[in-house]
Short mmCIF file of C-alpha atoms in Angstrom, two decimals:
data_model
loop_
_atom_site.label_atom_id
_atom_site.label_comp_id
_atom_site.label_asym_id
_atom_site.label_seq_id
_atom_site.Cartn_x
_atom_site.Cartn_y
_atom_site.Cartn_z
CA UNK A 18 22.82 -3.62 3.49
CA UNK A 19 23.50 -3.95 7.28
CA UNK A 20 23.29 -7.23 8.62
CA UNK A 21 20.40 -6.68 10.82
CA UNK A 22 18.85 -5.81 7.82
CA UNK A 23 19.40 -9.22 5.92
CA UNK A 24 18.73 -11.14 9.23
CA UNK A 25 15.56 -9.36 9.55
CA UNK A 26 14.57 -9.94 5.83
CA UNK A 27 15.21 -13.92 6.48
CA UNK A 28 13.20 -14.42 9.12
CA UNK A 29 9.78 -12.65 7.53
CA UNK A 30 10.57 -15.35 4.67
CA UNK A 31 11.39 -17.87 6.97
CA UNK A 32 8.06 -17.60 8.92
CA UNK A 33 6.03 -17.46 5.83
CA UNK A 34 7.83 -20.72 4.55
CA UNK A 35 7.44 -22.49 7.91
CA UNK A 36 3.93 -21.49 7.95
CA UNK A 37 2.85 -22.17 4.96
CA UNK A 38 4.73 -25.74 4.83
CA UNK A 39 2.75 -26.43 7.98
CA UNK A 40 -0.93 -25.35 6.79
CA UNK A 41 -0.77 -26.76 3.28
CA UNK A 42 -0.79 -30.34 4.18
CA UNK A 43 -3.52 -29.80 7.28
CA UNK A 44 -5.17 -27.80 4.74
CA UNK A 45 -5.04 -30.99 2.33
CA UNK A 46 -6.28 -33.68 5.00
CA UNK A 47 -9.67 -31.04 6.42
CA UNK A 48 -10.30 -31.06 2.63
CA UNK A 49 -10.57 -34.12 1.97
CA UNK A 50 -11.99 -35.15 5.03
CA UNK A 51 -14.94 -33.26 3.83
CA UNK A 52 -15.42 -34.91 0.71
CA UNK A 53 -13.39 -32.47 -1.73
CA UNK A 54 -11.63 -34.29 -4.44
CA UNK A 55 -7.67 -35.01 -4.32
CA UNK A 56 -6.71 -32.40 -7.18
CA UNK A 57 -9.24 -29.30 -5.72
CA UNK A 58 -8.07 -30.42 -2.48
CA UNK A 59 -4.65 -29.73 -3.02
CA UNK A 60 -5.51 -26.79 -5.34
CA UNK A 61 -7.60 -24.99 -2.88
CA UNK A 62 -5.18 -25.87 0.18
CA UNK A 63 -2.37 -24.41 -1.78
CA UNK A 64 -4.47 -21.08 -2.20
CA UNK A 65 -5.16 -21.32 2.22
CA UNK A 66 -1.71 -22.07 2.72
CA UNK A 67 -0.38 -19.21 1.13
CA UNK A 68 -3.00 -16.98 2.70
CA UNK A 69 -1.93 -18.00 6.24
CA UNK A 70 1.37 -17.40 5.46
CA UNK A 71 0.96 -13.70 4.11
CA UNK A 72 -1.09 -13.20 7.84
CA UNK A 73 2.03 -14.66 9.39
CA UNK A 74 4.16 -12.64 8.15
CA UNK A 75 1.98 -9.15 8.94
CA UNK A 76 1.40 -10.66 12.92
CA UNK A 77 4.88 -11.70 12.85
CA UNK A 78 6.54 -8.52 11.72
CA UNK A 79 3.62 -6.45 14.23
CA UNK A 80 4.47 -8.83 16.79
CA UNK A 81 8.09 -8.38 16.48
CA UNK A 82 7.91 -4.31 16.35
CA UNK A 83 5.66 -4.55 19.50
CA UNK A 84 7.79 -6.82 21.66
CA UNK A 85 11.27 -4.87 20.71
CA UNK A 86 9.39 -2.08 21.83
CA UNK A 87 8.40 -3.64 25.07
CA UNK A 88 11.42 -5.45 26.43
CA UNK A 89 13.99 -2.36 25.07
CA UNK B 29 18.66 -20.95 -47.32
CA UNK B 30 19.87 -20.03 -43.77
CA UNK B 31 16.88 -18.18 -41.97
CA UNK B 32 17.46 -14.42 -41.10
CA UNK B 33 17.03 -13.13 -37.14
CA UNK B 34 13.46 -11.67 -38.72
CA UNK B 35 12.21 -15.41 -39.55
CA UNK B 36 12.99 -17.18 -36.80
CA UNK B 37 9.22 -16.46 -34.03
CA UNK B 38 9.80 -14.75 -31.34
CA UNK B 39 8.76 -17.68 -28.66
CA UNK B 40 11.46 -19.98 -30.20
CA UNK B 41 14.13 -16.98 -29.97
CA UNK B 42 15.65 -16.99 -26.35
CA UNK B 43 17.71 -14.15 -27.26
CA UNK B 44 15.09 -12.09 -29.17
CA UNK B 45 12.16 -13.14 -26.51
CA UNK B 46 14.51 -11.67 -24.07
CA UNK B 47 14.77 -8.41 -25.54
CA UNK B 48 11.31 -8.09 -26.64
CA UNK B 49 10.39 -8.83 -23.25
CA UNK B 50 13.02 -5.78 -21.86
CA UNK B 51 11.91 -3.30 -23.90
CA UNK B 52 7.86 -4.29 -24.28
CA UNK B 53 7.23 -2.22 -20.41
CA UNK B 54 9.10 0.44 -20.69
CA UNK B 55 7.82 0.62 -23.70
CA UNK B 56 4.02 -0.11 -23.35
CA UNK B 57 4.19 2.37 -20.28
CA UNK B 58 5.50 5.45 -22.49
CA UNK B 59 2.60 4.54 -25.21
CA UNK B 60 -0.18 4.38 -23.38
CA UNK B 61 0.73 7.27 -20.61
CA UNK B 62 -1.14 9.72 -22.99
CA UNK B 63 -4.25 7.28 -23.64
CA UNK B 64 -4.44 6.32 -19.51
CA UNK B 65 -4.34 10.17 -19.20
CA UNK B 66 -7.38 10.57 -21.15
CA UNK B 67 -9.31 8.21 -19.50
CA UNK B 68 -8.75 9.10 -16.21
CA UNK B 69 -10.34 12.54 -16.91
CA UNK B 70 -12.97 11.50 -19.58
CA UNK B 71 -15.85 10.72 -18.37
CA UNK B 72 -17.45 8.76 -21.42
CA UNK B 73 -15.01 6.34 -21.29
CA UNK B 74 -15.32 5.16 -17.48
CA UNK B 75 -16.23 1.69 -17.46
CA UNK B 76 -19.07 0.84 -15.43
CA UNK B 77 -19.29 -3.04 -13.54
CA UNK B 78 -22.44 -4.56 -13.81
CA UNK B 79 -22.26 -3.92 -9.80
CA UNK B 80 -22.80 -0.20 -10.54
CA UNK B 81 -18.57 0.39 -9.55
CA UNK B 82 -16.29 1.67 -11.91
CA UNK B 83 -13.72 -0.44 -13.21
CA UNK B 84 -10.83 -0.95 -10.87
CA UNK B 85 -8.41 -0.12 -13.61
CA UNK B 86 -9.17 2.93 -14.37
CA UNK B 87 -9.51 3.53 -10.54
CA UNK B 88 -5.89 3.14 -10.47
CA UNK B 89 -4.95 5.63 -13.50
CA UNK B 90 -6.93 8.01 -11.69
CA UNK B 91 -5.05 7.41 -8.59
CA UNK B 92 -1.89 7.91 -10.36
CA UNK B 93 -2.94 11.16 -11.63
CA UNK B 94 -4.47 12.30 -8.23
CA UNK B 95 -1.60 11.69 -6.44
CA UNK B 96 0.22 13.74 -8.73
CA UNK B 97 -0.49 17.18 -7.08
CA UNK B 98 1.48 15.50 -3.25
CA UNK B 99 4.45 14.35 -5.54
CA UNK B 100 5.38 17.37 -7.04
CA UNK B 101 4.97 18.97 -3.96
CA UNK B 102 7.43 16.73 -2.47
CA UNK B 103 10.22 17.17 -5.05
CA UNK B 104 9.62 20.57 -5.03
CA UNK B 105 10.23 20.52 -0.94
CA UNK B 106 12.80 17.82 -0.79
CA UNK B 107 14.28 17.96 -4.45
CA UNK B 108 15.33 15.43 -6.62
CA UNK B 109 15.94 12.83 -3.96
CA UNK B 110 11.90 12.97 -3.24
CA UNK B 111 11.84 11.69 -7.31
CA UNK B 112 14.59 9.26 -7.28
CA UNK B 113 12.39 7.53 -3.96
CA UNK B 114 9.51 7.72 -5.71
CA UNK B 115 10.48 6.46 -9.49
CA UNK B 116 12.76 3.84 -7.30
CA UNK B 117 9.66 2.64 -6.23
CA UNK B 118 7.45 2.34 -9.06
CA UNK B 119 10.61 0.83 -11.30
CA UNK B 120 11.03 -2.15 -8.72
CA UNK B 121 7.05 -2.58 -8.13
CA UNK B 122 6.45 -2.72 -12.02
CA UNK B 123 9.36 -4.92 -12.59
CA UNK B 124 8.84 -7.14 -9.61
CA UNK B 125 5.12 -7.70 -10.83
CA UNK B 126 6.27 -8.05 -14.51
CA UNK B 127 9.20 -10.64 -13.40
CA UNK B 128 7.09 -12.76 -10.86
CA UNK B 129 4.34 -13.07 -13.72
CA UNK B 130 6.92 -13.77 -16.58
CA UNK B 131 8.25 -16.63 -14.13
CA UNK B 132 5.15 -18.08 -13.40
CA UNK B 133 3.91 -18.23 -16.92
CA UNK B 134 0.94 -16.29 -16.06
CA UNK B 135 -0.65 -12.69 -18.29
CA UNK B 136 1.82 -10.22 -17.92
CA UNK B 137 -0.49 -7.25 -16.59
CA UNK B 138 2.51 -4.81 -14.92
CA UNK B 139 1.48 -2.40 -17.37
CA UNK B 140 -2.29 -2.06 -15.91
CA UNK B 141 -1.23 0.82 -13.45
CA UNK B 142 -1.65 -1.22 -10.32
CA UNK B 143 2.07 -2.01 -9.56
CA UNK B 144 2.91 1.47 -10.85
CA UNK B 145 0.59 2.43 -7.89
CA UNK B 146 1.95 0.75 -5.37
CA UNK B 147 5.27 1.53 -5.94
CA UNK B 148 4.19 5.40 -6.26
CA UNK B 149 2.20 4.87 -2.52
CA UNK B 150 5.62 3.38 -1.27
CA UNK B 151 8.06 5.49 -2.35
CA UNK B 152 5.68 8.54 -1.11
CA UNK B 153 5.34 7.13 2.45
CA UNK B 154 9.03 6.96 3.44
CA UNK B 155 11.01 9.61 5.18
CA UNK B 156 13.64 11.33 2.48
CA UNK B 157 16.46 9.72 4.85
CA UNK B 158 15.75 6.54 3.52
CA UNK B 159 17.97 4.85 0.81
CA UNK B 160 16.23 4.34 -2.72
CA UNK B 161 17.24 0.51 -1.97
CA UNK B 162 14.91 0.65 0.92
CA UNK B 163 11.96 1.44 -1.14
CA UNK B 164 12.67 -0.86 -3.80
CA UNK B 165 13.27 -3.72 -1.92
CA UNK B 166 10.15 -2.93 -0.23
CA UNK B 167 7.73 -2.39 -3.15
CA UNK B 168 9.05 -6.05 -4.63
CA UNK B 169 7.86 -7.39 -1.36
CA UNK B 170 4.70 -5.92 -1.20
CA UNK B 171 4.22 -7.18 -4.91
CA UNK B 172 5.33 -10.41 -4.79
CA UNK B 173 3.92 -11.07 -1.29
CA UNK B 174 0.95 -8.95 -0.32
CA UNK B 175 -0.04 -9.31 -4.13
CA UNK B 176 1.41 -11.71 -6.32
CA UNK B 177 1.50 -14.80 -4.07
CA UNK B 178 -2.58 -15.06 -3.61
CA UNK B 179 -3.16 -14.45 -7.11
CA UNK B 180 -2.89 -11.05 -7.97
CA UNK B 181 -5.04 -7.91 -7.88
CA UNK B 182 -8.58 -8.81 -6.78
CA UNK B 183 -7.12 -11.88 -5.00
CA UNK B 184 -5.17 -9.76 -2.38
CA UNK B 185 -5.97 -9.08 1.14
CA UNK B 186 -3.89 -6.69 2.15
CA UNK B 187 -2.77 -3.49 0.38
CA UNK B 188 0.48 -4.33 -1.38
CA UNK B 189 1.73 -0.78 -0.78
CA UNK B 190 0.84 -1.00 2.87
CA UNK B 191 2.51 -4.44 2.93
CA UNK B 192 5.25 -3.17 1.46
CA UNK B 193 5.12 -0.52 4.18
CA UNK B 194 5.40 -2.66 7.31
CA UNK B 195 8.44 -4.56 5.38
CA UNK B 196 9.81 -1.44 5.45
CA UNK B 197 8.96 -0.15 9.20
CA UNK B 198 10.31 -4.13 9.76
CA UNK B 199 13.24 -3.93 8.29
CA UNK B 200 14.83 -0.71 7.96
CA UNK B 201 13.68 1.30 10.99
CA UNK B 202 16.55 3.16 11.58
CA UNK B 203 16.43 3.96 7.85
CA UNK B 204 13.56 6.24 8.79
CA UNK B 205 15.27 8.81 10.77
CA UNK B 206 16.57 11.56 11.05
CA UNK B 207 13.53 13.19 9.83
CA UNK B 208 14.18 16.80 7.45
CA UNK B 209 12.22 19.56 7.36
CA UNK B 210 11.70 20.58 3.52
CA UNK B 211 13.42 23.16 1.82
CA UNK B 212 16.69 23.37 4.05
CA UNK B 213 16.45 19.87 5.03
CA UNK B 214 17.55 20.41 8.76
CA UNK B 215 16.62 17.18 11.30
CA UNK B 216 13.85 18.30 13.13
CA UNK B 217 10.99 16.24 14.89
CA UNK B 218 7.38 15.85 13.23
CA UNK B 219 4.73 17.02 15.00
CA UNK B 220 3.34 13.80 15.85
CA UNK B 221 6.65 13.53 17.94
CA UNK B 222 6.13 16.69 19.49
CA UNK B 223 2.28 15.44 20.52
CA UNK B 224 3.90 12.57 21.94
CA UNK B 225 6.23 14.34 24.05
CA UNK B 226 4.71 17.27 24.88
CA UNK B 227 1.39 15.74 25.41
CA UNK B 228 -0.59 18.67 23.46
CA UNK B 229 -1.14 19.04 20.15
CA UNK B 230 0.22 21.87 19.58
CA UNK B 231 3.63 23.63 18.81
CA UNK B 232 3.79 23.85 15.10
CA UNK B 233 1.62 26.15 12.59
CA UNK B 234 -1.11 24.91 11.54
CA UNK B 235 -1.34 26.51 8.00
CA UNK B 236 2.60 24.76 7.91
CA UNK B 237 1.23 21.39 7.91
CA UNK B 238 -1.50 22.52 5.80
CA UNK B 239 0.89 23.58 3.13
CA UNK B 240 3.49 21.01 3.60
CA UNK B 241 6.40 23.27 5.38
CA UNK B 242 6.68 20.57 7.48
CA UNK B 243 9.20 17.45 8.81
CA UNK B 244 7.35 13.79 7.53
CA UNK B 245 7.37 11.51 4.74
CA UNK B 246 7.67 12.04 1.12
CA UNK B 247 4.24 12.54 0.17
CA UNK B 248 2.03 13.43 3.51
CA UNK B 249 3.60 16.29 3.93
CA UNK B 250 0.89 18.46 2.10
CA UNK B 251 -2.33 18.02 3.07
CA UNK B 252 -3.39 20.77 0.16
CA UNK B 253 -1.75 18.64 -2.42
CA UNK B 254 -3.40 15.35 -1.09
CA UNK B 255 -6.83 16.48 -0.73
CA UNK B 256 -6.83 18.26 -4.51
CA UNK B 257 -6.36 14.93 -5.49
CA UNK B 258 -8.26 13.32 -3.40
CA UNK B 259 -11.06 15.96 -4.34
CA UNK B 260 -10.28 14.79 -8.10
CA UNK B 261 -11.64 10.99 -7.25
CA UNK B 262 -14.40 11.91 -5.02
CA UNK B 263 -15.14 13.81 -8.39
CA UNK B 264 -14.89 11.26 -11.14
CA UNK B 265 -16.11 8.78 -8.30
CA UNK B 266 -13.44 6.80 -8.35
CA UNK B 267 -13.20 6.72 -4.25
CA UNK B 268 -15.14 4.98 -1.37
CA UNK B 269 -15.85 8.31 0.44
CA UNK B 270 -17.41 6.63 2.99
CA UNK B 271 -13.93 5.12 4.04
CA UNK B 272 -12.32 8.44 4.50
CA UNK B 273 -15.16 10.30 5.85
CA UNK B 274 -15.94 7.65 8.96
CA UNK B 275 -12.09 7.30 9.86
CA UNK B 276 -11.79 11.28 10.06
CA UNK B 277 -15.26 11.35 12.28
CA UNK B 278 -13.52 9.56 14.95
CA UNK B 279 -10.60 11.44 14.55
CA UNK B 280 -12.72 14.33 14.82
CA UNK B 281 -14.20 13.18 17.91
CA UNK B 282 -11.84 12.10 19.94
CA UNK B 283 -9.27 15.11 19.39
CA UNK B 284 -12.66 16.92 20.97
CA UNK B 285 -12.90 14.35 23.50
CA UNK B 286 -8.77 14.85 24.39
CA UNK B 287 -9.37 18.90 23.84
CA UNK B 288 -7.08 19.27 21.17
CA UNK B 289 -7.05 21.12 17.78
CA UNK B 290 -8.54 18.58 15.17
CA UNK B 291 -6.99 19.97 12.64
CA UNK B 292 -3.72 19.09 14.22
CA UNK B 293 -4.70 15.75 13.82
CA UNK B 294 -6.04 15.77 10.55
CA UNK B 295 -2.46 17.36 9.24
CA UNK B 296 0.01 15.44 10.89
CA UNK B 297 1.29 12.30 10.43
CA UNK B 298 0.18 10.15 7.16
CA UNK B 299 -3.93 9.83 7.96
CA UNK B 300 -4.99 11.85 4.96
CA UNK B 301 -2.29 10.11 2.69
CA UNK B 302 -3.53 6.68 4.27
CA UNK B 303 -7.49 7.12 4.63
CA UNK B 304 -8.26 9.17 1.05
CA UNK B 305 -5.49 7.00 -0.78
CA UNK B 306 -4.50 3.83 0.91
CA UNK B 307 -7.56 2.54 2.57
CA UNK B 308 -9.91 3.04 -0.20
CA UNK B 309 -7.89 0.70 -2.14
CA UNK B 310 -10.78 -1.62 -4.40
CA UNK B 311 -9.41 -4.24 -3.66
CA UNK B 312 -8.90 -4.82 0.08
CA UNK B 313 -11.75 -2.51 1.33
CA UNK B 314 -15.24 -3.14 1.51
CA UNK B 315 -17.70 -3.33 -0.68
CA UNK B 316 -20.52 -2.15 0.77
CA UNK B 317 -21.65 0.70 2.54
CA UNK B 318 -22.47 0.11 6.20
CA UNK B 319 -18.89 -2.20 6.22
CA UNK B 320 -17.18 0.87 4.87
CA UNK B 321 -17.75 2.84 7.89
CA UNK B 322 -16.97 0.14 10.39
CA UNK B 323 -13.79 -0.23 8.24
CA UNK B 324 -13.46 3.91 8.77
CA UNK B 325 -14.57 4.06 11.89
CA UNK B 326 -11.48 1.15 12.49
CA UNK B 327 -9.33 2.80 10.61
CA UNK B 328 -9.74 6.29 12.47
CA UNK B 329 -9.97 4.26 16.09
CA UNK B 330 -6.70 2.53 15.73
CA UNK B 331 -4.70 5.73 14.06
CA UNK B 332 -5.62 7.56 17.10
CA UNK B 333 -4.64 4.99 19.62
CA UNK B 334 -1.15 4.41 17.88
CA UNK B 335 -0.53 8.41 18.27
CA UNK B 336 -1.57 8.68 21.67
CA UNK B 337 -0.18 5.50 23.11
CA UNK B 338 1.79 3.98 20.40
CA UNK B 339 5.12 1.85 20.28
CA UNK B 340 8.50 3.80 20.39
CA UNK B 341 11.65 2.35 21.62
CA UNK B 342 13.92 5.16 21.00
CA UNK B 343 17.16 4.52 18.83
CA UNK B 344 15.39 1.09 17.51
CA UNK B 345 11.67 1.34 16.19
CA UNK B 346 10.60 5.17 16.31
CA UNK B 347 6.93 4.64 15.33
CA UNK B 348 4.28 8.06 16.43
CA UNK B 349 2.62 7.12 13.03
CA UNK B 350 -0.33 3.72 13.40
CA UNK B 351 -1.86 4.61 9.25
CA UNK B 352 -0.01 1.37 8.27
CA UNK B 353 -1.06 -0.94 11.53
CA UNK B 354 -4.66 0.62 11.00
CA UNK B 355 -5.09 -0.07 7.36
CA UNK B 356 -3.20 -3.79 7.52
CA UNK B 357 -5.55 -5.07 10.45
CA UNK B 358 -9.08 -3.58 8.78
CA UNK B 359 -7.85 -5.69 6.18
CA UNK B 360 -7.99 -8.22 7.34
CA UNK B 361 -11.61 -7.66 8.51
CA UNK B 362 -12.91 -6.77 5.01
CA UNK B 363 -13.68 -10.08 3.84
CA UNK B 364 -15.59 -10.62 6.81
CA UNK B 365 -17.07 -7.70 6.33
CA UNK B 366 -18.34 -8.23 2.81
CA UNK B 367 -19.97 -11.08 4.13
CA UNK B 368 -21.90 -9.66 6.82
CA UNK B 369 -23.48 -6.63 5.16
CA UNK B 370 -23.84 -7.76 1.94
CA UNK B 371 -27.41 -6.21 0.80
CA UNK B 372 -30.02 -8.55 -0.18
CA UNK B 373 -30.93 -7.08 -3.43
CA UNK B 374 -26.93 -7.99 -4.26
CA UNK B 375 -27.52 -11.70 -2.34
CA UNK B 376 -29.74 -12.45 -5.47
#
């Protein structure tokens, strides 16, 4: 595999880590700022967390075709 | 006594749980292909939701049989190397799913026809220049992370094989090209790439890229094949005609509107693979009527937009096709959508 290739691969999973990483503990604190309980807290922002970071990684990858496309 | 290989259980075997676990998909697969044939074409044994909708299972063995007609067309165009993209793709979806849910201690449910699916779409919507690697690698994404990650099927909001799709456009864009004609596999340009520099759709025979004697990915070539099988769900009801039917009305419309051949539009490019067999995915589509056509409608809107004024930097992304930007974004408006026209009679 070219190196591009692998570089490219990275940075989709390194978005949806960083992403992810970020929303689950904001996800935790709105939770429980509403009332939900610790455990469901957690449980439930694990579930968001993991949906923001699959969204990430389909506007990051769009993004990332449309600005090549724009500045080459 | 010492106890024999047959005593000891299988959980407390490594060795043997390993094997077992090898051999139980292949092996599963090959003994139930004849029973998932059958019920995709009985009608007795369709499975009916207590929502009136017919079991999404057996909405994907039907799929898998409908798409059947496009990928024999395919290997009959482009030869064996049309199989080898296509089996590459449903090996590594099945095994990705069956691997990820292994790992995770969760059901093992690889053999329900879903992954097999996705990695069927996949390896059907990439050009025959791309390596079977390509295709793999992308159908374990689009498993693991359009499908997997959220919880599975029901749980995910986008298409996995559409997922799997823009990993693919992502990463390996200049996998894509040079695009082959079938049969002698010379590198000519589709005709979406001669609409977008010729500015008219025009320029290749129509009845061509009705029969699938034309340049494009694996399975959109054919539009005959595709719509016999798409003509096979509408049939046993397995589809969400509305989906289809509102994204080629706008097609329909604005190719009037521009003054060009609709049928040029419906041929080319992957919008019949995408709209009969992509979009109307159970999962990640609406539910209910009225937010089917806005999803169409969507659907057909953005296609259109991405042929006409789409992004193409030559030599790095090459893209004249939107069918994966279309579906992916209506995606992400189907849960809204579900919300917002959910009847009243289904409310209580």
């Amino acid at each position: 595999m070219p190196e591009n290739t692998i570089i490219r691969i990275l940075s989709v999973l390194l978005v949806m880590g960083v992403v992810g990483f970020v929303s689950f503990p904001l996800m935790v604190s709105r939770l429980k700022k509403k009332g939900v309980e610790e455990a469901a807290a957690r449980k439930q922002a694990m579930l968001r967390a993991k949906t923001h970071s699959v969204v990430a990684a389909f506007l990051y990858m769009v993004f990332m075709v449309s600005l090549v496309s724009l500045f080459l | 006594m010492r106890p024999t290989q047959d005593d000891i259980p299988i959980g407390l075997d490594n060795k043997h749980h390993t094997v077992a676990f090898m051999t139980e998909i292949p092996a599963k697969i090959l003994c139930n292909l004849p029973s998932w044939l059958y019920n995709a074409r009985n009608d007795d044994y369709r499975p009916i939701r207590h929502d009136g909708e017919v079991e999404p299972m057996k909405i994907m063995y039907g799929m898998l049989v409908a798409l059947t007609p496009a990928a024999l067309w395919s290997v009959y165009a482009f030869g064996p190397a049309a199989l080898i993209r296509i089996v590459a793709g449903i090996v590594a979806a099945v095994a990705a799913e069956a691997i990820f849910q292994k790992l995770t201690r969760q059901k093992v449910t690889a053999t329900d026809g879903s992954a097999a699916i996705t990695g069927m779409l996949l390896g059907m919507a990439v050009s025959i220049s791309t390596p079977w690697y390509a295709v793999s690698v992308s159908a374990v994404f689009g498993i693991v992370f359009g499908k997997q990650l959220l919880g599975g099927v029901g749980k995910n909001l986008f298409n996995p094989a559409m997922f799997g799709r823009l990993f693919y456009l992502f990463v390996f864009p200049d996998s894509i090209l040079p695009w082959r004609r079938p049969f002698d596999l010379v590198t000519t340009a589709t005709p979406l790439e001669i609409l977008r520099e010729t500015g008219e759709a025009a320029g290749v025979p129509i009845l061509d890229m009705f029969l699938g004697r034309i340049p494009g990915t694996i399975g959109e070539i054919s539009t005959l094949a595709l719509l016999i099988g798409f003509s096979y769900l509408v049939y046993r009801k397995f589809v969400r005609w509305r989906i289809p039917a509102a994204a080629f009305s706008v097609v329909l419309v604005l190719a009037i509107i521009a003054g060009h051949n609709p049928l040029f539009y419906f041929f080319a490019g992957s919008l019949m693979l995408g709209a009969c067999f992509m979009a109307t995915d159970p999962m990640t589509s609406p539910r209910y009527p009225k937010g089917q056509v806005i999803f169409g409608i969507g659907i057909g809107a953005i296609i259109m937009a991405m042929r006409w004024w789409g992004w193409q930097t030559p030599g790095v992304y090459e893209f004249t096709e939107g069918t994966t930007f279309a579906v992916l974004t209506m995606n992400l408006t189907t849960p809204w959508l579900n919300r917002k026209f959910k009847p009243v009679r289904a409310a209580k």
